[in-house]
Steps between C-alpha positions, in 0.01 A plus 500: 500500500393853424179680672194417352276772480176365369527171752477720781203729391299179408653374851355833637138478336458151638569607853319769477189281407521220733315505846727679726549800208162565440420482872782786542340731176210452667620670834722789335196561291288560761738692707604696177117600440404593850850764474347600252167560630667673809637705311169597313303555825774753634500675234284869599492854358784708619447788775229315679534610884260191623696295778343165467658545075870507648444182774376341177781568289685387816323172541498433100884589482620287767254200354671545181816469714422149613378396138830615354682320752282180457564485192903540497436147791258383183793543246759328747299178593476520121844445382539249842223286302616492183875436603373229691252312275220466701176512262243396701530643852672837599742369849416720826905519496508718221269766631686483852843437475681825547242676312534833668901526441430341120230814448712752656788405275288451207384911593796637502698294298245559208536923577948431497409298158369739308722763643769296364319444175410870438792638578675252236233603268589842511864506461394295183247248381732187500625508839165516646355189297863348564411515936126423419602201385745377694337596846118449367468157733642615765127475694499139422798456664375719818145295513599153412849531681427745781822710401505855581475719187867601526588124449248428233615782282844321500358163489278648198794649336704101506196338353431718230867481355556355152107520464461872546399511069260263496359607823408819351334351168325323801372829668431704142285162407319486836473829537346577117261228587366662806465795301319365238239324710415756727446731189242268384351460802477864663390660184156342441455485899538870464164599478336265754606726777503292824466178360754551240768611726451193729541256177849702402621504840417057544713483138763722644509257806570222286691661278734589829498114601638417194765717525560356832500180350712521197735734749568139696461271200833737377650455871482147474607434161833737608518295810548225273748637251726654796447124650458214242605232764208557725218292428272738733597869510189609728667624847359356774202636679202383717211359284691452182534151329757296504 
């Protein structure tokens, strides 16, 4: 049985939309629009000698900080949920369980990735889509696995072989749809300032679930092709279903 790229973004969009999903856009929105008024509030004309502007730059940087990194724990519990099918209540396990050592990885792993990817890009276009593709869910594996991201490139690399063509037609779909929708969101919100720029970044939160979504919907479905004979290919973890 061959990968089946429109099953998993349908498979995607109807994670995104049940309980737990919209609970999560819900959080990464907020966090994603309060960055991004931070980041509006330090904002202050250069050459200013004033103290009290630089402990506020201070304060508002190190704020922004903690959003950023709430946000990478938002994006973790994230793929935990969806791998585990949970839909109606988000398990205090997947917000605890190693979550420092699963962010930390995620960090730098995510900095190593598109090292990795770049500098395959620049040597020439191919090999960089060619290691986007085959080490692209490696986070999945470091969130809903607790690998280190040394391990999940390699695990990343096994799953993705003998699907690495369709799993690009998956990412230039997904991808082409993200870009479409935020375009037609973000250019009429344009001009309502404020208000507008909260309603592109709540699409843009959703827009980011689903991607989350549809990244596990693939996981699964390659689970399943690299493992017909299991009848559950979820690994075990604490609050997932049986």
């Amino acid at each position: 049985m061959a990968f089946a790229i429109l099953n998993t973004m349908s498979e995607g969009f109807e994670r995104t939309v049940q309980r737990n999903g919209l609970v999560l856009v819900a959080v990464l929105a907020v966090l994603t629009v309060m960055n991004t008024l931070l980041a509006s509030t330090a904002m202050e004309p250069a050459g200013t000698a004033d103290p009290t502007v630089g402990v506020l730059g201070f304060v508002m940087g190190l704020l922004s900080f903690v959003v950023a990194i709430a946000s990478v724990v938002t994006m973790i519990v994230a793929l935990r949920v969806f791998a585990s099918g949970e839909t109606e209540h988000i398990p205090r396990a997947f917000v605890r369980r190693t979550i420092g050592l699963a962010t930390l990885n995620v960090i730098v792993g995510g900095v190593v990735f598109a090292v990795i990817v770049t500098l395959g890009g620049v040597l020439l276009v191919i090999p960089g889509l060619f290691l986007l593709v085959s080490l692209y869910y490696w986070s999945v594996f470091v969130a809903v696995e607790d690998q280190n991201f040394v391990r999940a490139f390699r695990s990343s690399w096994s799953l993705t072989r003998g699907s690495r063509l369709r799993l690009f037609g998956l990412g230039v779909a997904v991808v082409g749809l993200l870009v479409v929708v935020t375009a037609l969101v973000s250019i009429p919100a344009a001009p309502f300032g404020i208000v507008g720029a909260i309603v592109t970044q709540t699409v843009g939160a959703a827009l980011t679930m689903y991607a989350l979504a549809t990244t596990v919907s693939a996981y699964d479905q390659l689970r399943t092709l690299d493992q017909p004979d299991r009848p559950d290919t979820q690994p075990d973890m604490p609050g997932t279903p049986a």
